[in-house]
Coordinates of C-alpha atoms in Angstrom, one line a residue:
Chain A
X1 CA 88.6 95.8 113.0
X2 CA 90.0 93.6 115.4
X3 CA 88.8 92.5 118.8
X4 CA 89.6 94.4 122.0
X5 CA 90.1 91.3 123.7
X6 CA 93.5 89.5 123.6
X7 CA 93.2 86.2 123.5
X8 CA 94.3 85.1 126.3
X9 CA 97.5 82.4 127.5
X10 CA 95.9 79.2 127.9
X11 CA 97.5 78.9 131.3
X12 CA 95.9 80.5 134.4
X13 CA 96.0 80.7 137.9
X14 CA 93.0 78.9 139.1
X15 CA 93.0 79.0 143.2
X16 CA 90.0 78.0 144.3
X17 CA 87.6 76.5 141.7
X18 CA 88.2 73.2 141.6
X19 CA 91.4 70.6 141.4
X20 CA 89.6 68.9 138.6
X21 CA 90.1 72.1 136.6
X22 CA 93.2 72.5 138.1
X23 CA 94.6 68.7 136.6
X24 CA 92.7 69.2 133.6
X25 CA 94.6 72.8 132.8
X26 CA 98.0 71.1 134.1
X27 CA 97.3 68.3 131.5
X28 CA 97.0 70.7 129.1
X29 CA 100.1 72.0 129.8
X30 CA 101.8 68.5 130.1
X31 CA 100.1 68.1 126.4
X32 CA 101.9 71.4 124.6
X33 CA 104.9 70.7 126.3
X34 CA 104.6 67.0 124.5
X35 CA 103.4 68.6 120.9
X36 CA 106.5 70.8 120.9
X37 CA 109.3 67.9 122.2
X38 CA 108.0 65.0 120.7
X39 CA 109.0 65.8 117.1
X40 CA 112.8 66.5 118.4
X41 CA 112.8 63.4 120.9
X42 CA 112.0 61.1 118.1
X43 CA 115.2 62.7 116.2
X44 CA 117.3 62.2 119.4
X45 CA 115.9 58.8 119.6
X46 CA 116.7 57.7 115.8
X47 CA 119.9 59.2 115.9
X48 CA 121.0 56.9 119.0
X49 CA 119.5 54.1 117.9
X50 CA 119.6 53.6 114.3
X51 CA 123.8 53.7 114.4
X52 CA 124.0 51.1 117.3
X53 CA 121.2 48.8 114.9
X54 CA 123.9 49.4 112.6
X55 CA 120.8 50.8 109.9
X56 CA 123.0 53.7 109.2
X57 CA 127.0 53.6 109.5
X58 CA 128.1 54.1 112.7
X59 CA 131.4 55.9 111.2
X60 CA 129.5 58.5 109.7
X61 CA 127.1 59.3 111.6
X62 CA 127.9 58.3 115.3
X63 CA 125.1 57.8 118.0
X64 CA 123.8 61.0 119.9
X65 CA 125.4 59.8 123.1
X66 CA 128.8 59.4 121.2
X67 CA 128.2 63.3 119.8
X68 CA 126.9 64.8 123.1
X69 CA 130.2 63.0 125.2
X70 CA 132.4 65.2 122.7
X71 CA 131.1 68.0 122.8
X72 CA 131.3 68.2 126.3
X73 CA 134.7 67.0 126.3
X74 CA 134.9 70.4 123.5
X75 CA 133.4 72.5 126.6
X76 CA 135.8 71.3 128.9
X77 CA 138.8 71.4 127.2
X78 CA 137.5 75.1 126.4
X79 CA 137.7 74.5 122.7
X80 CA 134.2 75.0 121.9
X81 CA 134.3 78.5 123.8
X82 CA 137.2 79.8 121.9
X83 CA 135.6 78.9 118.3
X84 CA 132.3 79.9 119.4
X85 CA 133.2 83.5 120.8
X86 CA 135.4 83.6 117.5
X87 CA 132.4 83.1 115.8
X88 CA 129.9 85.2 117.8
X89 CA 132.3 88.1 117.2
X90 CA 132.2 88.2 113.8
X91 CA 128.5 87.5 113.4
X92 CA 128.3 90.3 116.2
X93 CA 130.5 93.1 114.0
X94 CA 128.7 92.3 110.9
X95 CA 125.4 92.5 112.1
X96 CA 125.9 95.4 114.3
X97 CA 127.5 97.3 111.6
X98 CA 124.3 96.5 108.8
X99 CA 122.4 98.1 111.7
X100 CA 124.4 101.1 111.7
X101 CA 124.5 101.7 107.9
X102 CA 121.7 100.3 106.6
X103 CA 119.1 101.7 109.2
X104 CA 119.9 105.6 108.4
X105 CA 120.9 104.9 104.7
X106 CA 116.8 103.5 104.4
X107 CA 115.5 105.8 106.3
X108 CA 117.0 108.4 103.9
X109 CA 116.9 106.8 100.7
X110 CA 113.1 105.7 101.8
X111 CA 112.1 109.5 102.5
X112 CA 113.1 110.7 99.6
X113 CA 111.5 109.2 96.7
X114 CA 113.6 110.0 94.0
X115 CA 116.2 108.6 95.4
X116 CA 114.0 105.5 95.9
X117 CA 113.1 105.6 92.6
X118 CA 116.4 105.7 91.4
X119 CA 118.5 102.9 93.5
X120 CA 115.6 100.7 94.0
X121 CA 116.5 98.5 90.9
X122 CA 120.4 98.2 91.8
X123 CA 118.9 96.9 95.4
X124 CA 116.9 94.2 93.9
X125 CA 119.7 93.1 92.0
X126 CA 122.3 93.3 95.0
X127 CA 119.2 91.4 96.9
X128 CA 118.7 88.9 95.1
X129 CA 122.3 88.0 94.5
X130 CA 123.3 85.7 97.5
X131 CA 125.7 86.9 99.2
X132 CA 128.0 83.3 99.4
X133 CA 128.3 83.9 95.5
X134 CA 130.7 87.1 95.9
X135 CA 132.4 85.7 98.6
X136 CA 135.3 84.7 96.5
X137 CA 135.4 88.4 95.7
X138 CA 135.7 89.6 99.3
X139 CA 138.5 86.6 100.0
X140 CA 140.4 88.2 96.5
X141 CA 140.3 91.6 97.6
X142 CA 140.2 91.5 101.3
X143 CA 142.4 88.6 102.3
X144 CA 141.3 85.5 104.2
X145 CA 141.4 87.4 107.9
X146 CA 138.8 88.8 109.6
X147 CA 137.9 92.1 107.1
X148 CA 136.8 89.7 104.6
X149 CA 134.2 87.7 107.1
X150 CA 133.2 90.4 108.7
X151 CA 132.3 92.5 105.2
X152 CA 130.6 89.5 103.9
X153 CA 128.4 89.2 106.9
X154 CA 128.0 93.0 106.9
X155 CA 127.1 92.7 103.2
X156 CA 124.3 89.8 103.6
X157 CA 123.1 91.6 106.4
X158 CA 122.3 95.0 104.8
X159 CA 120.1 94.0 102.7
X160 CA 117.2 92.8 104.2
X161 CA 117.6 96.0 107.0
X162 CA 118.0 98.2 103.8
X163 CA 114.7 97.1 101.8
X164 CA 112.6 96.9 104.9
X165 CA 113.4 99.9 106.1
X166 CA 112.6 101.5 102.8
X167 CA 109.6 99.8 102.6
X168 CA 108.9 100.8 106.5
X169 CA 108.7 104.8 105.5
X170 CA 107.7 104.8 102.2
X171 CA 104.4 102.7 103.4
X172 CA 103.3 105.0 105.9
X173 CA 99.2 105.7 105.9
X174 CA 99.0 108.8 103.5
X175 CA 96.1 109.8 105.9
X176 CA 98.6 110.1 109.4
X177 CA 100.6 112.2 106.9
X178 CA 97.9 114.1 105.7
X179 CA 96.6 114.4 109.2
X180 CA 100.0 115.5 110.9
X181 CA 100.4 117.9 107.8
X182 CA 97.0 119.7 108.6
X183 CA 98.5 120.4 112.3
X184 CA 101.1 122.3 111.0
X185 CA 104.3 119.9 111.4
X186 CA 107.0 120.7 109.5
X187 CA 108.9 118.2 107.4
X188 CA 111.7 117.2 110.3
X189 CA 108.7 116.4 112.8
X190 CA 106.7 114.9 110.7
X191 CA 109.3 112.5 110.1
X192 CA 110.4 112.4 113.9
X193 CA 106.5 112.0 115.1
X194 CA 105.0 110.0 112.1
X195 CA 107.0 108.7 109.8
X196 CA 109.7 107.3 112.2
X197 CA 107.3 105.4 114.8
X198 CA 105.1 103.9 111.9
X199 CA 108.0 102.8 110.0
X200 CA 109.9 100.9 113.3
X201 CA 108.2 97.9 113.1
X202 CA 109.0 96.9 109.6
X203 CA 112.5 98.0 110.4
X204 CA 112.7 95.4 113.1
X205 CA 111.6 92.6 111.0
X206 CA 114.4 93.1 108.6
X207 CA 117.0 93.3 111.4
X208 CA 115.4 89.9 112.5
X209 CA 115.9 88.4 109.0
X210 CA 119.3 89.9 108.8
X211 CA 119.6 88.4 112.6
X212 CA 119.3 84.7 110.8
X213 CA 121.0 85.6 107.6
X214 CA 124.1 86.6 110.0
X215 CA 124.5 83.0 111.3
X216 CA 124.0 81.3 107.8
X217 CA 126.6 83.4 106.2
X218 CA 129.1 83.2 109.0
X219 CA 129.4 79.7 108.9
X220 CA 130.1 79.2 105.1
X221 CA 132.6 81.9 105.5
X222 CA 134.6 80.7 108.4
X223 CA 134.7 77.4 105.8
X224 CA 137.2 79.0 103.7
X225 CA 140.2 79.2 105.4
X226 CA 139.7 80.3 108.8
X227 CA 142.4 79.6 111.5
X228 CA 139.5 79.8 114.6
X229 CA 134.7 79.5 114.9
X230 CA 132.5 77.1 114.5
X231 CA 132.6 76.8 111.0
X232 CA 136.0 76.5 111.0
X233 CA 135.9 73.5 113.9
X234 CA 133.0 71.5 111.6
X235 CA 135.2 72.2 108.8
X236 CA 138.7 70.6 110.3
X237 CA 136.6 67.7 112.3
X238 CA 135.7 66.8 109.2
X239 CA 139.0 66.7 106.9
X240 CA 140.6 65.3 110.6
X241 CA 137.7 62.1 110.7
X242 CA 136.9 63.5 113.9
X243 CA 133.0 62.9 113.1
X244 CA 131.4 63.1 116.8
X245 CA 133.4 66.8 116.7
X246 CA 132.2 67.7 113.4
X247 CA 128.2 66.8 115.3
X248 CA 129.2 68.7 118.1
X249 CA 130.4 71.5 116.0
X250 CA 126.3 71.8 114.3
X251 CA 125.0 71.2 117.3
X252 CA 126.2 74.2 118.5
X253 CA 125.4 76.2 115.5
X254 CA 122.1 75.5 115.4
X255 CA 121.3 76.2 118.8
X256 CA 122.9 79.4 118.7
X257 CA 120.5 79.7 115.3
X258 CA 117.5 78.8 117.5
X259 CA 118.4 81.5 120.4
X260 CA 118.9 84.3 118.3
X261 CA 116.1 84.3 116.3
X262 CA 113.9 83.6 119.5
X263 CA 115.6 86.5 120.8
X264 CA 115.4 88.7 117.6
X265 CA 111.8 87.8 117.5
X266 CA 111.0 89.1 121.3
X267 CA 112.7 92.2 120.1
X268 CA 110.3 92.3 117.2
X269 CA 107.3 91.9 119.2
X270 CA 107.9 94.7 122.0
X271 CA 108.5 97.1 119.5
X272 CA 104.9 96.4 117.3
X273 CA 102.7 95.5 120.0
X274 CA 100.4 98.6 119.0
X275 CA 100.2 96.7 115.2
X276 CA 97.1 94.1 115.2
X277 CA 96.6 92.5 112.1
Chain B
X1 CA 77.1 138.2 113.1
X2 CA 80.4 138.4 111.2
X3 CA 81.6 136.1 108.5
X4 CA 84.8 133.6 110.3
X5 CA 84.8 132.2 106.8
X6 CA 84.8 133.7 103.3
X7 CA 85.3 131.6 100.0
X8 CA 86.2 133.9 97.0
X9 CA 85.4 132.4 93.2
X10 CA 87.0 129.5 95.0
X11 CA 87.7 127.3 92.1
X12 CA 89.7 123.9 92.0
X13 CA 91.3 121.8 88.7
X14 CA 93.7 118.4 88.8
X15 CA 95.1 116.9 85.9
X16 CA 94.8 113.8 85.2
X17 CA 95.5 111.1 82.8
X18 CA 96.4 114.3 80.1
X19 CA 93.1 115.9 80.9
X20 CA 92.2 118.6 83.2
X21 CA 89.2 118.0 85.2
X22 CA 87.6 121.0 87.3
X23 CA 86.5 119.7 90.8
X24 CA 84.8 122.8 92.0
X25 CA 84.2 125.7 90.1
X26 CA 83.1 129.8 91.2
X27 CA 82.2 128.8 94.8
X28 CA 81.2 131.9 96.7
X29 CA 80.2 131.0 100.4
X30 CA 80.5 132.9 103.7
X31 CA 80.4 131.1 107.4
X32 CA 79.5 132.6 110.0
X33 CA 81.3 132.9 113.5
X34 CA 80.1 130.3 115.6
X35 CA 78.3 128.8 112.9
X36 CA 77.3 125.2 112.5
X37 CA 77.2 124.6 108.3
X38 CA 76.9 121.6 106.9
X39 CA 77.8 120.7 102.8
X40 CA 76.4 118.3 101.3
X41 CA 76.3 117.0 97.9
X42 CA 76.7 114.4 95.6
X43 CA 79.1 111.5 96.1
X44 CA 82.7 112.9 93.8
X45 CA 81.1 116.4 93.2
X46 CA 84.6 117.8 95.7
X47 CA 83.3 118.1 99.2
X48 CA 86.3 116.7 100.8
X49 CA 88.6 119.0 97.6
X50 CA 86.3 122.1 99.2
X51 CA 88.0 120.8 102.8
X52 CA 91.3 120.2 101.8
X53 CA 91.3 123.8 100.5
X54 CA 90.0 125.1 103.6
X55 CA 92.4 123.0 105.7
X56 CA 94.8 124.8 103.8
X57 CA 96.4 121.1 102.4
X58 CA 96.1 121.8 98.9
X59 CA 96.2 124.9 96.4
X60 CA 94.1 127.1 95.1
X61 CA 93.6 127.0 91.4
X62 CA 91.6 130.6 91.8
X63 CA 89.9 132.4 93.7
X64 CA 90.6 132.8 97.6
X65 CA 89.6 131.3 100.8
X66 CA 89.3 134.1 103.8
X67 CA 89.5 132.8 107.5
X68 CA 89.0 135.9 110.1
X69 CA 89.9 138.1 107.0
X70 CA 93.1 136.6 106.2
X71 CA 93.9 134.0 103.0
X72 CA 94.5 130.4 103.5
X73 CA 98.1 129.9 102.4
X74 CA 98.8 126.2 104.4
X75 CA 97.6 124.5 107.2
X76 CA 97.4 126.3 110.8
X77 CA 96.5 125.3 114.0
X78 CA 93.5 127.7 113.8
X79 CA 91.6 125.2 111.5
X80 CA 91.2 121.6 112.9
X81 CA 90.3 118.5 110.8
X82 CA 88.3 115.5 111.7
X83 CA 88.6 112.8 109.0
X84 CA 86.6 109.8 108.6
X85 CA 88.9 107.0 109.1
X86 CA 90.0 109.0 112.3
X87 CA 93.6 109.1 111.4
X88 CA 94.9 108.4 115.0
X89 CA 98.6 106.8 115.5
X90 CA 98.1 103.7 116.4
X91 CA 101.3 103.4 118.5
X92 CA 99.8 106.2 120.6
X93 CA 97.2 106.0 123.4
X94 CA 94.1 107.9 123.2
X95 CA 95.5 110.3 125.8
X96 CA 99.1 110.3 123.6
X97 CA 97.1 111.4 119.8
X98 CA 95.2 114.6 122.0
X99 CA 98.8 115.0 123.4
X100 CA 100.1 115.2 119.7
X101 CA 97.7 118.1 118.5
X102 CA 99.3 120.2 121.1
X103 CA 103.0 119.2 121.1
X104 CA 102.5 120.5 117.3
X105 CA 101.4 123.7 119.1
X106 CA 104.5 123.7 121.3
X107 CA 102.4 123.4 124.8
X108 CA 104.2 122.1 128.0
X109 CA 104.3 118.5 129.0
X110 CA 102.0 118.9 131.9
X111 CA 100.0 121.1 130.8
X112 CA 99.5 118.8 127.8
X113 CA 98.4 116.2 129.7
X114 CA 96.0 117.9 131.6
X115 CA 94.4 118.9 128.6
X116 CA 94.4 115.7 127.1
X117 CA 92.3 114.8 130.1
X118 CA 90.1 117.3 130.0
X119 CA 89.2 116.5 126.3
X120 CA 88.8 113.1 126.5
X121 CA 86.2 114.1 129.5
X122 CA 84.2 116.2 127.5
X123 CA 83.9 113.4 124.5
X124 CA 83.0 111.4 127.2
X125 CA 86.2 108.6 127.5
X126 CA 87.4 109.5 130.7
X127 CA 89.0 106.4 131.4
X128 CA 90.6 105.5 128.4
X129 CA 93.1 107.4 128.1
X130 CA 95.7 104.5 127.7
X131 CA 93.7 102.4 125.6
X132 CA 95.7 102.0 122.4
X133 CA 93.6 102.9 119.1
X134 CA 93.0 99.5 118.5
X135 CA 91.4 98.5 121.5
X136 CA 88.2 101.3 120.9
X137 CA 85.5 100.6 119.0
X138 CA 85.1 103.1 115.6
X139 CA 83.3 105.5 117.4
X140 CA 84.9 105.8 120.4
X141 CA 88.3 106.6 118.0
X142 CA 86.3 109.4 116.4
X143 CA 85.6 110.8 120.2
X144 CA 89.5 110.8 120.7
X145 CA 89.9 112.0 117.1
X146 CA 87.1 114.5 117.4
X147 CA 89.0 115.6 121.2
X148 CA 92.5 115.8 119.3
X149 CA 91.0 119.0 117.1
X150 CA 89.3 120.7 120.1
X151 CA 92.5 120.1 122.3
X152 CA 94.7 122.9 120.6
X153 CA 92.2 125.5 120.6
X154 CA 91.5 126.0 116.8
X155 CA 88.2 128.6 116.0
X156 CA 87.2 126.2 113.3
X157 CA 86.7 122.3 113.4
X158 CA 86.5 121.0 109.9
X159 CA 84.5 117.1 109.5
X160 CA 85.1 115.5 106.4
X161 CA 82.5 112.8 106.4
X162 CA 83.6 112.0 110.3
X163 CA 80.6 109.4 111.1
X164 CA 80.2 107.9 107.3
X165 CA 82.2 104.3 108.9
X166 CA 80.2 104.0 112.0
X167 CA 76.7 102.2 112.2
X168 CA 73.2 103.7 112.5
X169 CA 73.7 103.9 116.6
X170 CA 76.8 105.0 117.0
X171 CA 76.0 107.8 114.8
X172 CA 73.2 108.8 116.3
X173 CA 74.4 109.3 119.7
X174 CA 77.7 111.0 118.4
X175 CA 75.3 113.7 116.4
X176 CA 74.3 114.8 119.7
X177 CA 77.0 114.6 121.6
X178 CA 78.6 116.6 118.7
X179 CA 75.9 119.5 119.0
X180 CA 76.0 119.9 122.6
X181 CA 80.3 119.6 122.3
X182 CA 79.2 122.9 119.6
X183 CA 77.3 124.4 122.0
X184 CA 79.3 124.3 124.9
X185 CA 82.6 125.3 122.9
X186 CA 81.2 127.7 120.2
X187 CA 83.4 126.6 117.7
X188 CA 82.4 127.2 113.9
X189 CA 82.2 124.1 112.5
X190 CA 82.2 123.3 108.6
X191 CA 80.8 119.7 108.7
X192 CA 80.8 117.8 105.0
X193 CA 78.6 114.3 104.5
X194 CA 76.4 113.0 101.6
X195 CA 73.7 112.3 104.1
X196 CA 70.8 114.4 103.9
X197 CA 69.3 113.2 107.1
X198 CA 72.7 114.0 108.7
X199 CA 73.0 117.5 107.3
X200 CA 69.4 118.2 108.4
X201 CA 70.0 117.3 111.7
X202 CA 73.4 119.1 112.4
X203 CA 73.5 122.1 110.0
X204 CA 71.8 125.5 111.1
X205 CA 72.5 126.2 107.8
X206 CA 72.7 123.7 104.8
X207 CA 74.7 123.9 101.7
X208 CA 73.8 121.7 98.9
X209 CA 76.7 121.5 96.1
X210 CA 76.4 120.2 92.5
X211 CA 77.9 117.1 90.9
X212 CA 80.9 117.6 89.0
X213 CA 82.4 120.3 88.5
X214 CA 81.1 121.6 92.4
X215 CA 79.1 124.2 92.6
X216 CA 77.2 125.8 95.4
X217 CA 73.9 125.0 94.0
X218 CA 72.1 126.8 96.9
X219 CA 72.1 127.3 100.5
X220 CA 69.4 126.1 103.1
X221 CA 68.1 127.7 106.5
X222 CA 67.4 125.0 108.5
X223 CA 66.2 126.9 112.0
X224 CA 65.7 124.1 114.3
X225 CA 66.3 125.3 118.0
X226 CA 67.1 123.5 120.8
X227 CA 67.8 120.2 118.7
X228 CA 69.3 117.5 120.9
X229 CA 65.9 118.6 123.9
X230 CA 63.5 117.5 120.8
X231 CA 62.3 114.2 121.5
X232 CA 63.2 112.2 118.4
X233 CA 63.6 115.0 116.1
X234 CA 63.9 113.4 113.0
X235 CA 60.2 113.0 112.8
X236 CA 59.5 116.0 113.2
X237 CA 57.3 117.4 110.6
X238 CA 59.4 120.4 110.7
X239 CA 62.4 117.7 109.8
X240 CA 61.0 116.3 107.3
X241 CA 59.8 119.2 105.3
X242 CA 63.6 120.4 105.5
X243 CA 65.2 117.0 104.5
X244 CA 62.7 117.0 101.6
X245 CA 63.9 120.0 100.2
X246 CA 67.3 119.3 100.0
X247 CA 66.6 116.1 99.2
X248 CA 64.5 117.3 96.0
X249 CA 68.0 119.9 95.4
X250 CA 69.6 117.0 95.8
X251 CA 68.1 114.1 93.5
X252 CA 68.8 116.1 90.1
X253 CA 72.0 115.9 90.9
X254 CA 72.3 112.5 92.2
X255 CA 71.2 111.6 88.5
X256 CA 73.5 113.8 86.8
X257 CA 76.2 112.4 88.4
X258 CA 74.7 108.9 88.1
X259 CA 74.7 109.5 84.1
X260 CA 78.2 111.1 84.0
X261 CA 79.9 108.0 85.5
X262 CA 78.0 105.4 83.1
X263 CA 79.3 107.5 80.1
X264 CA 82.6 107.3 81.8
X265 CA 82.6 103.4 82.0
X266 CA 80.3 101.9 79.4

């Protein structure tokens, strides 16, 4: 069993006890805040100074002050807007739509365990076969607009929804079915009531992995011949020699990575609060 | 008093692995209205099979089960179960699983949640009603789980083991809070455990089965009045003749069952 008492955030209010508590808890703070940054500040600092040491060429890989002055000159110029809503739209479509599909297809295919039985090989094989592998399949049969990206995000995304969401319902405790059974609920109810709720949370992690699978998959398919996104930009920076773009371009991209999944990953944890392991 | 319960040749076979294996065989038993019985017997002799039967959550394979002179054909809101690893949802609150029992039985949201209050009052969690499973100790979730089977009304409350995961104390004060929630409710409660202390202590009448296949080997008065005023009841002497004798029903088949399982494995 687990404790009833939440641990709780390091960080408190302290009013009246003492202000030697009071700087020791603020030092604290001061000290997290320095374990997370420090890691990152070192990069910053080694990417700025290693190119103007000349340790690394300056050509490829220019100094962080060089990157950050063109990206902002991206922003400006409203560039960087452009690709990125380009980008965040397809992402957006994919995603949403592996939501849609895969969410009631698990649901279904998870309740009824023939069914499970049956397709549950063909989804490991479709799993486990990375989805940048068929995209040359969806360019040949779909074009190089925006069906083709969007259907390859949609198909890297419904995976990791469709498995999880299996998983979620067909790993409900036996014993809350038993239990809801010996009330007299009816098949329908028992899946709205029971099945449903207990199966949420391991739904939600597989939209958060499908969240970050989203973002990988967009890039290396606005790579292949995309006339607008992020990928795109990183890609023609790059055949243009226009490095500090080409910086700004993954800069981007990875922060967008970073929010999402934090995002995703708030999501997660309001809708399993009740599970303590 | 008239029999609320009535088990017919009530016989029970599974198959498994290729064989057929008979859980309980030719039980004949009658409970009475009102009646607190308790079962005991050997640990895999088919207690809990006996429950899930009456609970009307699995099949017959002969004989009939009677409750108020009608045959068990599924689970009803007449019968409630106690298990005994509580089986609350854990994304509900304690006031939210008592709510659940009676959404089943298609009461009113208010009227629900009165009820739910009132329940968890007379388990004695008033107060907790938005704690979330996982913030209550063991035995508090049996209170709430204990509450959920009382909140829709049924005549029978059926305990499969309900206090076998809690510690000595816990137990203890839950046996008495359990007799006086009997008392004051006058529900019939079938109440199953391998303890023999247990079944002394609860059961006004004690029913001792036999290992593998089940059998109802015989069935014990045990007229203790006024249990929960005694002082420290179990040591009786009173107490202790009656948990003798079903402990010396008892021990044969402890050993028979003992003997089966090493021919099983070795």
């Amino acid at each position: 069993m687990s404790s009833v008492i939440e641990a709780r955030p390091a960080v408190r209010a302290v009013p009246v006890v003492s202000l030697n508590r009071a700087a020791r808890s603020a030092g604290r703070v001061a000290g997290a805040v320095l374990t997370r940054t420090v890691a990152i500040g070192l990069l910053a600092a080694v990417w700025e100074i290693f190119p103007r040491l000349g340790l690394v060429d300056a050509t490829f890989l220019p100094p962080l002050s060089e990157v950050l002055t063109a990206w902002w000159d991206l922003l400006v110029s409203g560039q960087l807007w452009s690709h990125t809503e380009a980008s965040l739209v397809r992402s957006a479509a994919g995603f949403g739509l592996a939501i849609v599909i895969a969410v009631p297809l698990g649901l279904l295919i998870g309740w009824y365990s023939p069914v499970a039985n049956l397709l549950n090989p063909l989804l490991e094989v479709f799993r486990n076969t990375a989805a940048l592998a068929i995209l040359p399949v969806f360019v040949l049969i779909l074009g190089l607009g925006e069906t083709s990206k969007i259907s390859i995000i949609l198909y890297g995304c419904t995976w990791p929804i469709l498995l999880n969401t299996v998983s979620g319902v067909r790993t409900v405790d036996p014993l809350l079915i038993k239990s809801a059974r010996s009330l007299g609920l009816g098949p329908v109810r028992l899946f709205q009531k029971v099945v449903l709720p207990a199966a949420v949370p391991t739904i939600f992690t597989g939209i958060r992995l499908a969240g970050a699978a989203s973002i990988l998959i967009l890039i290396a398919a606005e790579m292949v011949g995309a006339k607008a996104g992020l990928g795109y930009l990183i890609n023609y920076a790059q055949y243009n020699f226009a490095v500090p773009d080409m910086y700004a371009g993954i800069i981007t991209i990875s922060a967008i990575g970073l929010l999402v999944n934090q995002l995703l990953i708030a999501t997660e944890r309001r809708f399993s609060t009740w599970r303590t392991n | 008093m008239t029999a609320k319960i009535v088990f017919e040749n009530v016989g029970k076979t599974f198959r498994a692995r290729g064989k057929t294996v008979t859980a309980l065989q030719d039980i004949n038993l009658e409970v009475r209205d009102g009646e607190f019985l308790v079962i005991v017997g050997p640990s895999g002799c088919g207690k809990s099979t006996l429950l899930d039967l009456l609970g009307g959550l699995s099949e017959l394979s002969s004989g009939r089960i009677l409750v108020d002179g009608r045959p068990v054909t599924g689970p009803g809101l007449d019968r409630g179960i106690v298990f005994q690893q509580y089986a609350l949802l854990p994304w509900r609150t304690a006031q939210g699983n008592i709510e659940f029992g009676l959404e089943a039985k298609g009461v009113g949201r208010r009227e629900r949640a009165a009820k739910a209050r009132e329940y968890l009052d007379l388990v004695g969690l008033a107060g907790f009603h938005d704690r979330y499973p996982h913030e209550l100790s063991g035995g508090m979730k049996q209170r709430v789980a204990i509450a959920r089977s009382l909140a829709f009304d049924p005549d029978v409350l059926l305990m499969d083991e309900p206090f076998a995961a809690l510690d000595a104390q816990t137990r203890d004060g839950l046996h008495d809070e359990l007799l006086r929630i009997w008392e004051k409710t006058g529900k019939t409660i079938v109440f199953i455990t391998h303890g023999i202390e247990e079944a002394v202590y609860l059961g006004q009448r004690v029913a001792v089965l036999t290992s593998r296949p089940g059998r109802i080997k015989e069935v014990v008065d045990v007229p203790i009045d006024a249990r929960p005023a005694t002082e420290d009841l179990r040591s009786d002497p009173e107490f202790t003749r009656y948990r003798h004798e079903i402990w010396t029903l008892l021990r044969d088949e402890v050993d028979r069952a003992r003997n089966e399982e090493l021919k099983v494995h070795v």
